[in-house]
């Protein structure tokens, strides 16, 4: 009888990375389940099955844990998003309806807004409104997330290699729209009306794409 | 020398209404200044300069106080909003640019979203996501506010006496858009880019108004 190969022991570095990831995943889970105010470090440690000592070692403060968790999830979602956008752009195979890559891009954006990332971000944004420390931490992170989500998407929305100012404004309108939709969804989970409104927005923004833009345009912020 | 007329003493009913209004205004002020989690009944009483006894007499629980405050502010804002919309509709005098009543209506809607009502609502919506009791109280109130804000505005957006399904969807898109803009504003208070995006939305939705709508349409929810 052959023995299964003995699992390799994790290195110190691997164990550390695993502990960090467990704490960060637990933080997002807590933000989504009970919201910002009740996401205490104690609760996060309980969900993660780790000691307070481990948490303090990796993330000194609650604010550190919260913004690191958002960054951690954002990286994963942005990677997924880039991969899907790339797939739409390169072969038109995914998702269905890629005969309209711009519409497919809007579907991907909505998929991204519908998940836990934006719920976690929403909890932190609203808390940051009245918490200057959190605000200072969140601001650069959200700008970076915004930039990274916008770049691959703009490539779909606009044929030009450099997106026009009008295409950037349309993209920002899409973001505003979807954030507003997620907010409404809190009190009204039925997506049927939003689906119809979303389709209307696809038609309106599709028709507007390529329209002449404005001359001056600054870098987009978060 | 004539004496100034002695101020009439308030009736019991008037004093009671005044106490209620002070508590409700203090609640909104606290929601805007420190957010939902830190809006305790103790803090509200301090801001109002009233005793805990007065608060408990008028609003038994914190949830009662919070939703009553939102309703109180909403009534005032809806009355203001109706009056302004009526003024745009009847004489085109207010605000400037009323040659385009639909655009003027969008400006009024944004004015309404930019104020304390929506900030207070946002705090409660996000809290309600993870608080079933607050959710149950907020849901009927938000539906009613949504209906009352939508009705006068739809009259401006559409020439027909009964707004078309497409006009209702466009209106909902305007609401999504502006809620998303207020959210972004938390982290980016500079309105210049949003102003340009808002103007783009005015043009897009203005051009779309009157386009054929969908056949089926349910009553809009919050």
Short mmCIF file of C-alpha atoms in Angstrom, two decimals:
data_model
loop_
_atom_site.label_atom_id
_atom_site.label_comp_id
_atom_site.label_asym_id
_atom_site.label_seq_id
_atom_site.Cartn_x
_atom_site.Cartn_y
_atom_site.Cartn_z
CA UNK A 1 0.00 0.00 0.00
CA UNK A 2 1.36 3.35 -1.06
CA UNK A 3 1.10 6.29 1.27
CA UNK A 4 -0.25 9.58 -0.08
CA UNK A 5 2.52 12.16 -0.30
CA UNK A 6 2.83 13.96 2.99
CA UNK A 7 1.59 17.56 2.62
CA UNK A 8 4.44 20.01 2.52
CA UNK A 9 4.61 22.16 5.64
CA UNK A 10 3.74 25.77 5.00
CA UNK A 11 6.59 28.22 5.29
CA UNK A 12 6.42 31.01 7.83
CA UNK A 13 5.63 33.44 5.06
CA UNK A 14 2.82 31.29 3.67
CA UNK A 15 1.27 30.86 7.09
CA UNK A 16 1.41 34.58 7.62
CA UNK A 17 -0.25 35.30 4.27
CA UNK A 18 -2.95 32.73 5.04
CA UNK A 19 -3.67 34.29 8.43
CA UNK A 20 -3.92 37.74 6.87
CA UNK A 21 -6.28 36.49 4.17
CA UNK A 22 -8.53 34.80 6.75
CA UNK A 23 -8.74 37.99 8.78
CA UNK A 24 -9.50 40.08 5.70
CA UNK A 25 -12.17 37.70 4.39
CA UNK A 26 -13.76 37.62 7.85
CA UNK A 27 -13.82 41.43 7.91
CA UNK A 28 -15.67 41.61 4.59
CA UNK A 29 -18.09 38.93 5.74
CA UNK A 30 -18.79 40.90 8.90
CA UNK A 31 -19.25 44.21 7.01
CA UNK A 32 -21.75 42.56 4.69
CA UNK A 33 -23.59 40.70 7.46
CA UNK A 34 -23.79 43.23 10.28
CA UNK A 35 -22.47 46.52 8.86
CA UNK A 36 -19.70 48.88 9.85
CA UNK A 37 -20.71 49.80 13.40
CA UNK A 38 -20.91 46.19 14.59
CA UNK A 39 -17.79 45.01 12.75
CA UNK A 40 -15.55 44.89 15.79
CA UNK A 41 -12.12 43.28 15.83
CA UNK A 42 -13.51 40.74 18.33
CA UNK A 43 -16.21 39.68 15.89
CA UNK A 44 -13.73 39.44 13.02
CA UNK A 45 -11.45 37.19 15.10
CA UNK A 46 -14.39 34.97 15.98
CA UNK A 47 -15.43 34.57 12.34
CA UNK A 48 -11.82 33.90 11.32
CA UNK A 49 -11.25 31.49 14.21
CA UNK A 50 -8.10 33.38 15.18
CA UNK A 51 -6.84 35.03 18.34
CA UNK A 52 -6.84 38.75 19.04
CA UNK A 53 -3.06 38.48 19.18
CA UNK A 54 -2.94 37.32 15.55
CA UNK A 55 -5.15 40.19 14.49
CA UNK A 56 -3.11 42.79 16.37
CA UNK A 57 0.10 41.37 14.93
CA UNK A 58 -1.13 41.71 11.34
CA UNK A 59 -3.43 44.73 11.56
CA UNK A 60 -2.71 47.06 14.43
CA UNK A 61 -6.01 48.93 14.45
CA UNK A 62 -9.61 48.39 13.44
CA UNK A 63 -9.30 51.09 10.74
CA UNK A 64 -6.24 49.29 9.37
CA UNK A 65 -8.14 46.00 9.25
CA UNK A 66 -11.16 47.58 7.57
CA UNK A 67 -9.34 49.40 4.80
CA UNK A 68 -6.97 46.46 4.20
CA UNK A 69 -10.00 44.21 3.81
CA UNK A 70 -11.54 46.50 1.23
CA UNK A 71 -8.26 46.64 -0.66
CA UNK A 72 -7.87 42.85 -0.52
CA UNK A 73 -11.34 42.24 -1.94
CA UNK A 74 -10.96 45.01 -4.50
CA UNK A 75 -7.76 43.48 -5.88
CA UNK A 76 -9.49 40.14 -6.36
CA UNK A 77 -12.56 41.70 -8.00
CA UNK A 78 -10.49 43.95 -10.25
CA UNK A 79 -8.46 40.96 -11.45
CA UNK A 80 -11.66 39.05 -12.22
CA UNK A 81 -13.15 42.08 -13.91
CA UNK A 82 -10.06 42.67 -16.06
CA UNK A 83 -10.01 39.04 -17.12
CA UNK A 84 -13.67 39.12 -18.15
CA UNK A 85 -13.34 42.43 -19.97
CA UNK A 86 -10.29 41.07 -21.77
CA UNK A 87 -12.27 38.03 -22.82
CA UNK A 88 -15.09 40.21 -24.21
CA UNK A 89 -12.61 42.35 -26.05
CA UNK A 90 -10.45 39.63 -27.51
CA UNK A 91 -12.88 37.03 -28.73
CA UNK A 92 -16.38 38.27 -28.12
CA UNK A 93 -17.23 34.85 -26.68
CA UNK A 94 -18.09 35.85 -23.15
CA UNK A 95 -20.59 36.84 -21.92
CA UNK A 96 -23.53 36.29 -24.26
CA UNK A 97 -24.50 39.35 -26.20
CA UNK A 98 -20.92 40.28 -26.91
CA UNK A 99 -21.96 41.38 -30.37
CA UNK A 100 -22.49 44.51 -28.27
CA UNK A 101 -19.23 44.72 -26.30
CA UNK A 102 -20.27 47.98 -24.67
CA UNK A 103 -23.49 46.43 -23.37
CA UNK A 104 -21.55 43.37 -22.25
CA UNK A 105 -19.17 45.68 -20.41
CA UNK A 106 -22.11 47.32 -18.63
CA UNK A 107 -23.33 43.86 -17.59
CA UNK A 108 -19.88 43.12 -16.15
CA UNK A 109 -19.87 46.42 -14.30
CA UNK A 110 -23.28 45.68 -12.80
CA UNK A 111 -22.09 42.20 -11.82
CA UNK A 112 -19.23 43.85 -9.99
CA UNK A 113 -21.52 46.37 -8.24
CA UNK A 114 -23.98 43.64 -7.25
CA UNK A 115 -21.45 41.73 -5.19
CA UNK A 116 -19.99 42.10 -1.70
CA UNK A 117 -17.28 44.57 -2.75
CA UNK A 118 -19.63 47.45 -3.21
CA UNK A 119 -21.67 46.61 -0.10
CA UNK A 120 -18.47 46.63 1.94
CA UNK A 121 -17.37 49.85 0.23
CA UNK A 122 -20.78 51.44 0.86
CA UNK A 123 -20.54 50.65 4.57
CA UNK A 124 -17.09 52.24 4.71
CA UNK A 125 -18.01 55.28 2.58
CA UNK A 126 -20.99 56.14 4.71
CA UNK A 127 -19.00 55.62 7.91
CA UNK A 128 -16.15 57.74 6.50
CA UNK A 129 -18.55 60.64 6.03
CA UNK A 130 -18.49 61.23 9.78
CA UNK A 131 -15.12 59.63 10.66
CA UNK A 132 -12.13 61.74 9.55
CA UNK A 133 -9.54 58.98 10.23
CA UNK A 134 -11.36 56.45 8.11
CA UNK A 135 -11.92 59.11 5.45
CA UNK A 136 -8.20 59.81 5.16
CA UNK A 137 -7.46 56.11 4.71
CA UNK A 138 -10.30 55.43 2.34
CA UNK A 139 -9.78 58.32 -0.05
CA UNK A 140 -6.56 57.18 -1.79
CA UNK A 141 -7.77 53.58 -1.82
CA UNK A 142 -11.08 54.42 -3.49
CA UNK A 143 -9.35 56.60 -6.08
CA UNK A 144 -7.09 53.71 -6.95
CA UNK A 145 -9.97 51.22 -7.12
CA UNK A 146 -11.96 53.65 -9.26
CA UNK A 147 -9.07 54.13 -11.65
CA UNK A 148 -8.36 50.42 -11.96
CA UNK A 149 -12.01 49.51 -12.55
CA UNK A 150 -12.44 52.28 -15.05
CA UNK A 151 -9.45 51.61 -17.26
CA UNK A 152 -10.29 48.19 -18.73
CA UNK A 153 -13.92 49.15 -19.07
CA UNK A 154 -13.19 52.31 -20.99
CA UNK A 155 -11.42 50.23 -23.59
CA UNK A 156 -14.72 48.47 -24.31
CA UNK A 157 -16.83 51.57 -24.22
CA UNK A 158 -14.80 53.48 -26.73
CA UNK A 159 -13.09 52.33 -29.90
CA UNK A 160 -10.34 54.91 -29.67
CA UNK A 161 -7.18 53.87 -27.87
CA UNK A 162 -7.46 56.98 -25.72
CA UNK A 163 -11.03 57.30 -24.36
CA UNK A 164 -12.68 60.60 -25.17
CA UNK A 165 -13.81 62.98 -22.42
CA UNK A 166 -17.41 62.20 -23.36
CA UNK A 167 -16.76 58.46 -23.00
CA UNK A 168 -15.28 59.09 -19.56
CA UNK A 169 -18.31 61.11 -18.53
CA UNK A 170 -20.63 58.40 -19.81
CA UNK A 171 -18.66 55.86 -17.81
CA UNK A 172 -18.97 57.98 -14.70
CA UNK A 173 -22.71 58.25 -15.29
CA UNK A 174 -22.83 54.45 -15.48
CA UNK A 175 -21.07 54.27 -12.12
CA UNK A 176 -23.42 56.80 -10.52
CA UNK A 177 -26.40 54.91 -11.92
CA UNK A 178 -25.32 51.54 -10.65
CA UNK A 179 -24.38 52.82 -7.22
CA UNK A 180 -27.83 54.40 -7.00
CA UNK A 181 -29.37 51.10 -8.09
CA UNK A 182 -27.54 49.18 -5.37
CA UNK A 183 -28.76 51.72 -2.81
CA UNK A 184 -32.35 51.34 -3.94
CA UNK A 185 -31.94 47.59 -3.87
CA UNK A 186 -31.42 47.70 -0.10
CA UNK A 187 -35.09 48.58 0.34
CA UNK A 188 -36.43 46.98 -2.82
CA UNK A 189 -34.74 43.69 -3.71
CA UNK A 190 -36.96 43.05 -6.73
CA UNK A 191 -34.67 43.61 -9.73
CA UNK A 192 -37.32 43.58 -12.46
CA UNK A 193 -37.86 47.32 -12.71
CA UNK A 194 -34.16 48.05 -12.34
CA UNK A 195 -33.45 45.54 -15.12
CA UNK A 196 -35.74 47.48 -17.45
CA UNK A 197 -34.20 50.80 -16.37
CA UNK A 198 -30.75 49.31 -16.87
CA UNK A 199 -31.68 48.31 -20.43
CA UNK A 200 -32.94 51.83 -21.06
CA UNK A 201 -29.61 53.18 -19.84
CA UNK A 202 -27.78 50.78 -22.16
CA UNK A 203 -29.73 52.16 -25.11
CA UNK A 204 -29.29 55.80 -24.11
CA UNK A 205 -25.59 55.53 -23.38
CA UNK A 206 -24.98 53.34 -26.42
CA UNK A 207 -26.59 55.95 -28.64
CA UNK A 208 -24.60 58.71 -26.95
CA UNK A 209 -21.28 56.94 -27.25
CA UNK A 210 -19.20 58.65 -29.87
CA UNK A 211 -21.06 61.92 -29.50
CA UNK A 212 -18.75 64.94 -29.37
CA UNK A 213 -17.34 65.51 -25.91
CA UNK A 214 -16.25 68.54 -24.00
CA UNK A 215 -12.92 70.15 -24.65
CA UNK A 216 -11.56 70.28 -21.12
CA UNK A 217 -11.36 67.25 -18.93
CA UNK A 218 -9.58 66.54 -15.69
CA UNK A 219 -8.51 63.20 -14.30
CA UNK A 220 -11.48 61.34 -12.80
CA UNK A 221 -11.63 61.04 -9.05
CA UNK A 222 -12.99 58.13 -7.11
CA UNK B 1 -45.92 104.69 26.93
CA UNK B 2 -47.64 101.75 25.30
CA UNK B 3 -46.72 98.25 26.29
CA UNK B 4 -46.01 95.70 23.60
CA UNK B 5 -48.77 93.11 23.51
CA UNK B 6 -47.98 90.34 25.93
CA UNK B 7 -47.10 87.14 24.03
CA UNK B 8 -49.95 84.69 24.10
CA UNK B 9 -49.16 81.62 26.19
CA UNK B 10 -48.78 78.47 24.11
CA UNK B 11 -51.51 75.91 24.51
CA UNK B 12 -50.65 72.43 25.75
CA UNK B 13 -51.00 71.15 22.20
CA UNK B 14 -48.70 73.83 20.77
CA UNK B 15 -46.05 73.17 23.40
CA UNK B 16 -46.23 69.48 22.64
CA UNK B 17 -45.85 70.07 18.89
CA UNK B 18 -42.89 72.36 19.53
CA UNK B 19 -41.16 69.79 21.73
CA UNK B 20 -41.67 67.11 19.09
CA UNK B 21 -40.29 69.35 16.35
CA UNK B 22 -37.21 70.19 18.42
CA UNK B 23 -36.51 66.51 19.04
CA UNK B 24 -36.96 65.66 15.37
CA UNK B 25 -34.77 68.51 14.13
CA UNK B 26 -32.09 67.50 16.64
CA UNK B 27 -32.25 63.91 15.36
CA UNK B 28 -31.65 64.99 11.76
CA UNK B 29 -28.84 67.27 12.88
CA UNK B 30 -27.21 64.38 14.72
CA UNK B 31 -27.63 61.95 11.78
CA UNK B 32 -25.97 64.46 9.46
CA UNK B 33 -23.19 65.37 11.90
CA UNK B 34 -22.20 62.03 13.43
CA UNK B 35 -24.12 59.36 11.50
CA UNK B 36 -26.54 56.64 12.51
CA UNK B 37 -24.44 54.62 14.97
CA UNK B 38 -23.63 57.61 17.18
CA UNK B 39 -27.10 59.15 17.02
CA UNK B 40 -28.18 58.07 20.49
CA UNK B 41 -31.29 59.34 22.25
CA UNK B 42 -28.96 60.94 24.83
CA UNK B 43 -27.18 62.96 22.14
CA UNK B 44 -30.47 64.02 20.56
CA UNK B 45 -31.79 65.26 23.93
CA UNK B 46 -28.58 67.24 24.47
CA UNK B 47 -28.82 68.91 21.06
CA UNK B 48 -32.52 69.67 21.62
CA UNK B 49 -31.90 70.90 25.16
CA UNK B 50 -34.65 68.61 26.45
CA UNK B 51 -34.88 65.89 29.07
CA UNK B 52 -34.87 62.16 28.39
CA UNK B 53 -38.35 62.15 29.91
CA UNK B 54 -39.62 64.47 27.16
CA UNK B 55 -38.08 62.26 24.50
CA UNK B 56 -39.53 59.07 25.94
CA UNK B 57 -42.93 60.69 26.27
CA UNK B 58 -43.03 61.66 22.59
CA UNK B 59 -40.97 58.91 20.95
CA UNK B 60 -40.82 55.69 22.90
CA UNK B 61 -37.83 54.13 21.17
CA UNK B 62 -34.75 55.22 19.25
CA UNK B 63 -36.12 53.62 16.07
CA UNK B 64 -39.36 55.56 16.52
CA UNK B 65 -37.43 58.81 16.89
CA UNK B 66 -35.24 58.11 13.85
CA UNK B 67 -38.01 57.23 11.42
CA UNK B 68 -40.24 60.04 12.72
CA UNK B 69 -37.40 62.49 12.13
CA UNK B 70 -36.97 61.30 8.55
CA UNK B 71 -40.70 61.62 7.95
CA UNK B 72 -40.78 65.09 9.51
CA UNK B 73 -37.97 66.37 7.29
CA UNK B 74 -39.37 64.62 4.23
CA UNK B 75 -42.73 66.33 4.63
CA UNK B 76 -41.09 69.72 4.75
CA UNK B 77 -38.85 69.03 1.74
CA UNK B 78 -41.70 67.56 -0.29
CA UNK B 79 -43.84 70.64 0.38
CA UNK B 80 -40.97 72.90 -0.74
CA UNK B 81 -40.33 70.73 -3.77
CA UNK B 82 -43.99 70.71 -4.81
CA UNK B 83 -44.19 74.49 -4.48
CA UNK B 84 -41.09 74.98 -6.65
CA UNK B 85 -42.23 72.48 -9.26
CA UNK B 86 -45.62 74.18 -9.34
CA UNK B 87 -43.90 77.51 -9.88
CA UNK B 88 -41.86 76.14 -12.79
CA UNK B 89 -44.94 74.59 -14.32
CA UNK B 90 -47.31 77.52 -13.93
CA UNK B 91 -45.25 80.56 -14.91
CA UNK B 92 -41.83 79.33 -15.98
CA UNK B 93 -40.32 82.10 -13.81
CA UNK B 94 -38.35 79.99 -11.36
CA UNK B 95 -35.64 78.78 -11.46
CA UNK B 96 -33.67 80.33 -14.31
CA UNK B 97 -33.62 78.25 -17.44
CA UNK B 98 -37.27 77.36 -17.14
CA UNK B 99 -37.55 77.58 -20.91
CA UNK B 100 -36.55 73.94 -20.37
CA UNK B 101 -38.97 72.88 -17.62
CA UNK B 102 -37.64 69.33 -17.66
CA UNK B 103 -34.08 70.52 -17.07
CA UNK B 104 -35.34 72.90 -14.39
CA UNK B 105 -37.10 69.95 -12.77
CA UNK B 106 -33.82 67.99 -12.75
CA UNK B 107 -32.12 70.95 -11.08
CA UNK B 108 -34.81 70.94 -8.39
CA UNK B 109 -34.41 67.21 -7.90
CA UNK B 110 -30.66 67.61 -7.47
CA UNK B 111 -31.23 70.46 -5.02
CA UNK B 112 -33.38 68.11 -3.01
CA UNK B 113 -30.81 65.29 -3.12
CA UNK B 114 -27.98 67.66 -2.15
CA UNK B 115 -29.55 68.59 1.18
CA UNK B 116 -29.76 66.97 4.61
CA UNK B 117 -32.82 64.84 3.77
CA UNK B 118 -30.95 62.44 1.57
CA UNK B 119 -27.93 62.30 3.88
CA UNK B 120 -30.24 61.39 6.76
CA UNK B 121 -32.04 58.88 4.52
CA UNK B 122 -28.73 57.38 3.39
CA UNK B 123 -27.65 56.84 6.99
CA UNK B 124 -30.92 55.08 7.74
CA UNK B 125 -30.99 53.02 4.52
CA UNK B 126 -27.52 51.67 5.07
CA UNK B 127 -28.27 50.93 8.73
CA UNK B 128 -31.55 49.26 7.74
CA UNK B 129 -29.64 46.84 5.52
CA UNK B 130 -28.46 45.00 8.62
CA UNK B 131 -31.23 45.99 11.08
CA UNK B 132 -34.54 44.20 10.41
CA UNK B 133 -36.56 46.39 12.82
CA UNK B 134 -35.42 49.61 11.22
CA UNK B 135 -35.95 48.07 7.79
CA UNK B 136 -39.61 47.28 8.56
CA UNK B 137 -40.22 50.86 9.69
CA UNK B 138 -38.32 52.49 6.87
CA UNK B 139 -39.79 50.56 3.97
CA UNK B 140 -43.34 52.02 3.95
CA UNK B 141 -41.99 55.48 4.72
CA UNK B 142 -39.49 55.47 1.84
CA UNK B 143 -42.15 54.21 -0.58
CA UNK B 144 -44.38 57.07 0.42
CA UNK B 145 -41.59 59.65 0.14
CA UNK B 146 -40.58 58.22 -3.25
CA UNK B 147 -44.16 58.41 -4.51
CA UNK B 148 -44.67 61.95 -3.29
CA UNK B 149 -41.40 63.24 -4.74
CA UNK B 150 -42.02 61.52 -8.03
CA UNK B 151 -45.53 62.71 -8.74
CA UNK B 152 -45.02 66.48 -9.11
CA UNK B 153 -41.79 65.93 -10.97
CA UNK B 154 -43.31 63.57 -13.51
CA UNK B 155 -45.73 66.30 -14.47
CA UNK B 156 -42.77 68.41 -15.60
CA UNK B 157 -40.95 65.59 -17.31
CA UNK B 158 -43.81 64.59 -19.52
CA UNK B 159 -46.42 66.68 -21.29
CA UNK B 160 -49.07 64.01 -21.07
CA UNK B 161 -51.38 64.18 -18.06
CA UNK B 162 -50.58 60.54 -17.30
CA UNK B 163 -46.78 59.95 -17.43
CA UNK B 164 -45.73 57.22 -19.83
CA UNK B 165 -43.90 54.11 -18.62
CA UNK B 166 -40.77 55.37 -20.39
CA UNK B 167 -41.02 58.71 -18.58
CA UNK B 168 -41.30 56.86 -15.28
CA UNK B 169 -38.22 54.79 -16.10
CA UNK B 170 -36.30 57.91 -17.07
CA UNK B 171 -37.31 59.49 -13.79
CA UNK B 172 -36.10 56.46 -11.89
CA UNK B 173 -32.80 56.63 -13.77
CA UNK B 174 -32.51 60.27 -12.67
CA UNK B 175 -33.01 59.20 -9.07
CA UNK B 176 -30.43 56.40 -9.33
CA UNK B 177 -27.99 58.84 -10.93
CA UNK B 178 -28.37 61.51 -8.29
CA UNK B 179 -28.16 59.06 -5.39
CA UNK B 180 -24.95 57.72 -6.91
CA UNK B 181 -23.67 61.28 -7.26
CA UNK B 182 -24.35 62.04 -3.59
CA UNK B 183 -22.49 58.86 -2.64
CA UNK B 184 -19.48 59.82 -4.71
CA UNK B 185 -19.62 63.30 -3.23
CA UNK B 186 -18.83 61.86 0.20
CA UNK B 187 -15.30 61.12 -0.96
CA UNK B 188 -15.02 63.79 -3.63
CA UNK B 189 -16.70 67.07 -2.70
CA UNK B 190 -15.59 68.85 -5.90
CA UNK B 191 -18.80 69.20 -7.94
CA UNK B 192 -17.24 70.32 -11.24
CA UNK B 193 -17.04 66.92 -12.91
CA UNK B 194 -20.43 65.89 -11.58
CA UNK B 195 -21.90 69.15 -12.90
CA UNK B 196 -20.64 68.28 -16.40
CA UNK B 197 -21.92 64.70 -16.05
CA UNK B 198 -25.24 66.05 -14.81
CA UNK B 199 -25.51 68.26 -17.91
CA UNK B 200 -24.75 65.25 -20.09
CA UNK B 201 -27.56 63.35 -18.35
CA UNK B 202 -29.90 66.28 -18.95
CA UNK B 203 -29.17 66.14 -22.67
CA UNK B 204 -29.45 62.34 -22.87
CA UNK B 205 -32.67 62.11 -20.89
CA UNK B 206 -34.13 65.16 -22.61
CA UNK B 207 -33.53 63.58 -26.01
CA UNK B 208 -35.00 60.28 -24.79
CA UNK B 209 -38.13 61.84 -23.32
CA UNK B 210 -41.07 61.01 -25.52
CA UNK B 211 -39.40 57.92 -26.95
CA UNK B 212 -41.75 54.92 -27.07
CA UNK B 213 -41.96 53.13 -23.70
CA UNK B 214 -42.51 49.55 -22.70
CA UNK B 215 -45.95 48.04 -22.73
CA UNK B 216 -46.03 46.63 -19.20
CA UNK B 217 -45.31 48.71 -16.18
CA UNK B 218 -45.82 48.20 -12.48
CA UNK B 219 -46.12 50.81 -9.78
CA UNK B 220 -42.68 52.17 -8.87
CA UNK B 221 -41.26 51.21 -5.52
CA UNK B 222 -39.07 53.37 -3.34
#
